[in-house]
Amino acid sequence: MHAPAHCGRSAAVPPMDRRHLLLALRRREFQPFLQPIVGEEGDWQGAEILMRWQHPHAGVLAPAIFLERLSEEGLLAASTRQMLQQVRTAWDSAPACLRQPFVLSFNACGEQLQGESLVAQCQALLRRLPWPQLQLMIEMPERGADLGPERCRRLFAQCERADIAIALDDFGIGDARLHQLACGRVSCLKLDRSFVAAMQGNSLYSRLIETIVSLAAEFDATVTAEGIETRGQWQRLRRMGVRRFQGYYFARPLAMPEFFRQMQRRRGQAATN
Ligand code: G
Ligand code: MN
């Protein structure tokens, strides 16, 4: 297995037996990177927290390399929790321009979604991030999130009471999870990037995306399209009614200090324009 190009110089895949994973956890090597989520004008309206393994020898590793191993060892919830704690700490240096409406989302794993403590953990995080206009959003993955309607309804109700938003991640691939839309308030459908890639030259995909946009509207949810890599994709999706976008065309996932620097520069520019 090779690291994707955007991981930088990383070469070999490091050992990932339980002992090494526990060591990495102890050393807090699973770190949060932020990828901006932009609006129709390209303005940064939020960010998705993405896990990266800052490995002492192999460099920065993407989840495709290590997530499954963490999951097999039952360590994914622990590493996500630890990553969120690091978000909390790094937020101490967030620029003041972030005191505007801003959506911060993270990927919850099956273990967290099945367990009882996720919402309490989110509330604890929010208490320590006292930014009134910060909206926390839980992204429910396509895999490992088959909760069943009853559990799903309970989780969504808890989230709604706690003012935590729900997004259905990688929407459209894998098993259809349409029933989740009937389980409570869903704020966002994250259109899987394979749809964005496939719409080029296949009008059936465009029709499919337009249908997902109307489906979202029907449930008062927004669509965030993932994997935007070209200006053409952005423009086309805007014409189809998509309002939020994420992808390398705008920015790669950034270490938090770099994210804050770029955010500050952009909002500074916007204020002087
Ligand atoms: O499953 P989820 O959508 O949370 O996965 C996000 C992953 O997609 C991250 O690891 C991120 O690095 C990657 N990613 C983000 N933007 C792009 C993009 O424009 N193209 C591709 N190929 N991958 C992307
Ligand atoms: Mn996601």
Coordinates of C-alpha atoms and ligand atoms in Angstrom, one line a residue:
M1 CA 0.0 0.0 0.0
H2 CA 1.3 3.5 -0.8
A3 CA 0.6 6.8 0.8
P4 CA -1.5 9.0 -1.5
A5 CA 0.5 11.9 -3.1
H6 CA -1.0 14.5 -0.8
C7 CA 0.7 12.9 2.2
G8 CA 4.0 14.5 1.4
R9 CA 7.3 12.7 1.4
S10 CA 6.1 9.7 3.4
A11 CA 7.7 6.5 2.2
A12 CA 7.2 3.1 3.8
V13 CA 4.1 2.0 5.7
P14 CA 5.2 1.8 9.4
P15 CA 4.6 -1.2 11.6
M16 CA 1.0 -1.1 12.8
D17 CA 0.7 -3.9 15.4
R18 CA -1.2 -3.1 18.6
R19 CA 1.9 -2.2 20.5
H20 CA 2.9 0.4 17.9
L21 CA -0.6 1.9 17.7
L22 CA -0.8 2.2 21.5
L23 CA 2.6 3.9 21.5
A24 CA 1.4 6.3 18.9
L25 CA -1.7 7.1 21.0
R26 CA 0.5 7.6 24.1
R27 CA 2.7 10.0 22.1
R28 CA -0.4 11.8 20.7
E29 CA 0.6 11.2 17.2
F30 CA -3.0 11.1 15.8
Q31 CA -3.5 14.7 15.0
P32 CA -6.3 16.9 13.7
F33 CA -5.9 18.6 10.3
L34 CA -8.6 20.9 9.1
Q35 CA -10.0 21.1 5.5
P36 CA -12.1 24.2 4.8
I37 CA -15.7 23.9 3.7
V38 CA -16.5 26.8 1.5
G39 CA -19.6 28.7 0.4
E40 CA -20.8 29.7 -3.1
E41 CA -18.3 32.6 -3.2
G42 CA -15.4 30.4 -2.0
D43 CA -15.6 31.9 1.5
W44 CA -14.5 29.6 4.3
Q45 CA -17.6 28.8 6.3
G46 CA -16.4 25.8 8.2
A47 CA -14.0 22.9 8.3
E48 CA -13.9 19.2 8.6
I49 CA -11.5 17.7 11.1
L50 CA -9.5 15.0 9.5
M51 CA -7.2 12.6 11.3
R52 CA -3.5 12.4 10.3
W53 CA -0.8 10.2 11.8
Q54 CA 2.2 12.4 12.4
H55 CA 4.6 9.5 12.4
P56 CA 8.2 10.2 13.7
H57 CA 9.8 8.3 10.8
A58 CA 7.2 7.8 8.0
G59 CA 5.9 11.4 7.9
V60 CA 2.3 12.5 7.8
L61 CA 0.0 9.5 7.0
A62 CA -3.5 9.7 5.7
P63 CA -6.3 7.6 7.3
A64 CA -6.5 5.2 4.3
I65 CA -3.3 3.8 5.6
F66 CA -4.1 3.3 9.3
L67 CA -7.8 3.7 10.1
E68 CA -8.7 0.1 9.5
R69 CA -6.0 -1.1 11.8
L70 CA -7.1 1.3 14.5
S71 CA -10.6 0.0 14.1
E72 CA -9.6 -3.6 14.2
E73 CA -7.8 -3.0 17.4
G74 CA -10.8 -1.2 18.9
L75 CA -8.7 2.0 19.2
L76 CA -10.6 4.3 16.7
A77 CA -12.9 5.8 19.3
A78 CA -9.9 6.5 21.6
S79 CA -7.8 8.1 18.8
T80 CA -10.8 10.3 17.7
R81 CA -11.3 11.4 21.3
Q82 CA -7.7 12.3 21.6
M83 CA -7.7 14.1 18.3
L84 CA -10.7 16.2 19.5
Q85 CA -8.8 17.1 22.7
Q86 CA -6.0 18.4 20.5
V87 CA -8.5 20.5 18.6
R88 CA -9.6 22.0 21.9
T89 CA -6.0 22.8 22.8
A90 CA -5.1 24.2 19.4
W91 CA -8.2 26.4 19.5
D92 CA -6.6 28.5 22.2
S93 CA -4.7 30.2 19.3
A94 CA -7.7 30.5 17.0
P95 CA -7.9 34.0 15.4
A96 CA -10.7 36.3 16.5
C97 CA -12.1 36.2 13.0
L98 CA -13.4 32.8 13.8
R99 CA -15.9 34.3 16.1
Q100 CA -18.4 34.3 13.3
P101 CA -20.7 31.5 12.3
F102 CA -18.5 28.6 11.7
V103 CA -19.3 24.8 11.3
L104 CA -16.7 22.4 12.7
S105 CA -17.4 18.8 11.8
F106 CA -15.7 15.5 12.7
N107 CA -16.1 11.9 11.6
A108 CA -17.5 9.8 14.3
C109 CA -16.8 6.0 14.2
G110 CA -19.3 3.2 14.6
E111 CA -18.1 2.5 18.1
Q112 CA -18.8 6.1 19.1
L113 CA -22.2 6.1 17.4
Q114 CA -23.2 2.9 19.1
G115 CA -22.0 3.9 22.5
E116 CA -23.7 6.2 25.0
S117 CA -21.1 8.9 25.6
L118 CA -20.7 10.6 22.2
V119 CA -23.1 13.5 22.8
A120 CA -21.7 14.1 26.3
Q121 CA -18.2 14.2 24.8
C122 CA -19.3 16.8 22.2
Q123 CA -21.0 18.9 24.9
A124 CA -17.8 18.7 27.0
L125 CA -15.8 19.9 24.0
L126 CA -18.2 22.7 23.3
R127 CA -18.1 23.9 26.9
R128 CA -14.3 24.2 26.5
L129 CA -14.7 25.9 23.1
P130 CA -16.9 28.8 24.3
W131 CA -17.4 30.4 20.9
P132 CA -21.1 31.0 20.7
Q133 CA -21.2 30.9 16.9
L134 CA -19.4 27.7 16.6
Q135 CA -21.6 24.9 15.4
L136 CA -20.3 21.3 16.0
M137 CA -21.4 18.7 13.5
I138 CA -21.1 14.9 13.7
E139 CA -20.4 13.2 10.3
M140 CA -21.9 9.7 10.3
P141 CA -19.7 7.5 8.1
E142 CA -21.1 5.3 5.4
R143 CA -19.6 2.2 7.0
G144 CA -20.0 1.2 10.6
A145 CA -23.0 3.5 11.1
D146 CA -25.8 1.1 10.6
L147 CA -27.5 2.0 13.8
G148 CA -31.0 0.8 13.2
P149 CA -33.9 3.3 13.3
E150 CA -34.5 3.2 17.0
R151 CA -30.9 3.9 18.1
C152 CA -30.6 6.5 15.3
R153 CA -33.8 8.3 16.4
R154 CA -32.4 8.5 20.0
L155 CA -29.0 9.8 18.9
F156 CA -30.6 12.4 16.6
A157 CA -32.9 13.6 19.4
Q158 CA -30.0 13.9 21.8
C159 CA -28.0 15.8 19.2
E160 CA -30.9 18.2 18.5
R161 CA -31.4 18.9 22.2
A162 CA -27.6 19.6 22.6
D163 CA -27.6 21.7 19.4
I164 CA -25.2 19.4 17.6
A165 CA -25.7 19.0 13.9
I166 CA -25.7 15.7 12.0
A167 CA -24.3 15.1 8.6
L168 CA -24.6 11.9 6.6
D169 CA -21.0 11.4 5.2
D170 CA -20.2 9.9 1.9
F171 CA -23.8 10.1 0.9
G172 CA -24.8 8.1 -2.0
I173 CA -22.3 5.2 -1.9
G174 CA -22.6 1.9 -0.1
D175 CA -25.8 0.8 1.5
A176 CA -28.6 3.3 1.1
R177 CA -29.3 4.9 4.4
L178 CA -32.3 6.9 3.4
H179 CA -34.1 5.8 6.5
Q180 CA -31.8 7.9 8.5
L181 CA -33.5 11.0 7.0
A182 CA -36.7 9.8 8.7
C183 CA -35.0 9.5 12.1
G184 CA -34.8 13.1 13.0
R185 CA -33.0 16.3 12.1
V186 CA -30.2 15.9 9.5
S187 CA -28.5 19.2 8.7
C188 CA -26.2 18.1 5.8
L189 CA -25.7 15.4 3.2
K190 CA -22.1 15.1 2.2
L191 CA -22.1 14.1 -1.5
D192 CA -19.4 11.5 -1.9
R193 CA -16.6 12.7 -4.1
S194 CA -17.1 9.7 -6.5
F195 CA -20.3 11.5 -7.7
V196 CA -18.4 14.7 -8.3
A197 CA -15.7 12.8 -10.3
A198 CA -18.3 10.9 -12.3
M199 CA -20.5 13.8 -13.4
Q200 CA -18.0 14.8 -16.0
G201 CA -19.2 13.3 -19.2
N202 CA -22.1 11.4 -17.7
S203 CA -25.4 13.4 -17.6
L204 CA -27.1 10.6 -15.6
Y205 CA -24.8 11.6 -12.7
S206 CA -25.8 15.2 -13.0
R207 CA -29.4 14.2 -12.7
L208 CA -28.6 12.1 -9.7
I209 CA -26.9 15.0 -8.0
E210 CA -29.8 17.3 -8.7
T211 CA -32.1 14.7 -7.2
I212 CA -30.0 14.5 -4.1
V213 CA -30.1 18.3 -3.9
S214 CA -33.9 18.3 -4.0
L215 CA -34.0 15.5 -1.5
A216 CA -31.9 17.5 0.9
A217 CA -34.1 20.6 0.4
E218 CA -37.1 18.5 1.2
F219 CA -35.6 17.8 4.6
D220 CA -34.2 21.3 5.2
A221 CA -30.7 19.9 4.8
T222 CA -27.8 21.4 2.8
V223 CA -25.6 19.4 0.5
T224 CA -21.8 19.7 0.8
A225 CA -20.1 18.3 -2.3
E226 CA -16.7 16.7 -1.5
G227 CA -13.7 16.2 -3.7
I228 CA -13.9 19.4 -5.8
E229 CA -10.6 19.4 -7.7
T230 CA -11.4 21.8 -10.5
R231 CA -13.0 25.2 -11.0
G232 CA -15.3 23.6 -13.6
Q233 CA -16.7 21.1 -11.1
W234 CA -17.4 23.9 -8.6
Q235 CA -19.2 26.0 -11.2
R236 CA -21.3 23.1 -12.4
L237 CA -22.3 22.0 -9.0
R238 CA -23.3 25.6 -8.1
R239 CA -25.6 25.6 -11.1
M240 CA -27.1 22.4 -9.8
G241 CA -28.0 24.1 -6.5
V242 CA -25.1 22.8 -4.3
R243 CA -24.2 25.5 -1.7
R244 CA -21.2 24.1 0.1
F245 CA -18.0 22.7 -1.2
Q246 CA -14.9 20.9 0.0
G247 CA -11.8 19.7 -1.9
Y248 CA -8.3 20.2 -3.1
Y249 CA -9.3 22.9 -5.5
F250 CA -9.9 25.1 -2.4
A251 CA -7.4 23.7 0.1
R252 CA -5.9 20.5 1.3
P253 CA -6.3 19.4 4.9
L254 CA -4.1 21.8 6.9
A255 CA -2.4 21.5 10.2
M256 CA -4.3 23.7 12.6
P257 CA -1.8 26.6 12.9
E258 CA -1.6 26.8 9.1
F259 CA -5.4 26.7 8.9
F260 CA -5.7 29.6 11.3
R261 CA -3.1 31.6 9.4
Q262 CA -4.9 31.2 6.1
M263 CA -8.3 31.8 7.6
Q264 CA -7.1 35.1 9.2
R265 CA -5.5 36.2 5.9
R266 CA -8.7 35.5 4.0
R267 CA -11.1 37.2 6.4
G268 CA -8.6 40.1 6.7
Q269 CA -8.7 40.5 2.9
A270 CA -12.5 40.2 2.9
A271 CA -12.7 43.0 5.5
T272 CA -10.6 45.4 3.4
N273 CA -12.3 44.7 0.1
Ligands
G1 O1 -14.7 10.0 4.2 P1 -14.4 11.5 4.2 O2 -15.2 12.2 3.3 O3 -14.4 12.0 5.6 O4 -12.8 11.5 3.7 C1 -12.1 12.7 3.6 C2 -10.8 12.3 2.9 O5 -10.8 12.8 1.6 C3 -9.6 13.0 3.6 O6 -8.6 12.0 3.9 C4 -9.1 14.0 2.6 O7 -7.7 14.1 2.6 C5 -9.6 13.5 1.3 N1 -9.9 14.5 0.3 C6 -10.3 15.8 0.6 N2 -10.5 16.6 -0.5 C7 -10.2 15.8 -1.5 C8 -10.2 16.0 -3.0 O8 -10.5 17.0 -3.5 N3 -9.9 14.9 -3.7 C9 -9.5 13.7 -3.2 N4 -9.2 12.7 -4.0 N5 -9.5 13.4 -1.8 C10 -9.9 14.5 -1.0
MN2 MN -16.1 13.2 6.5

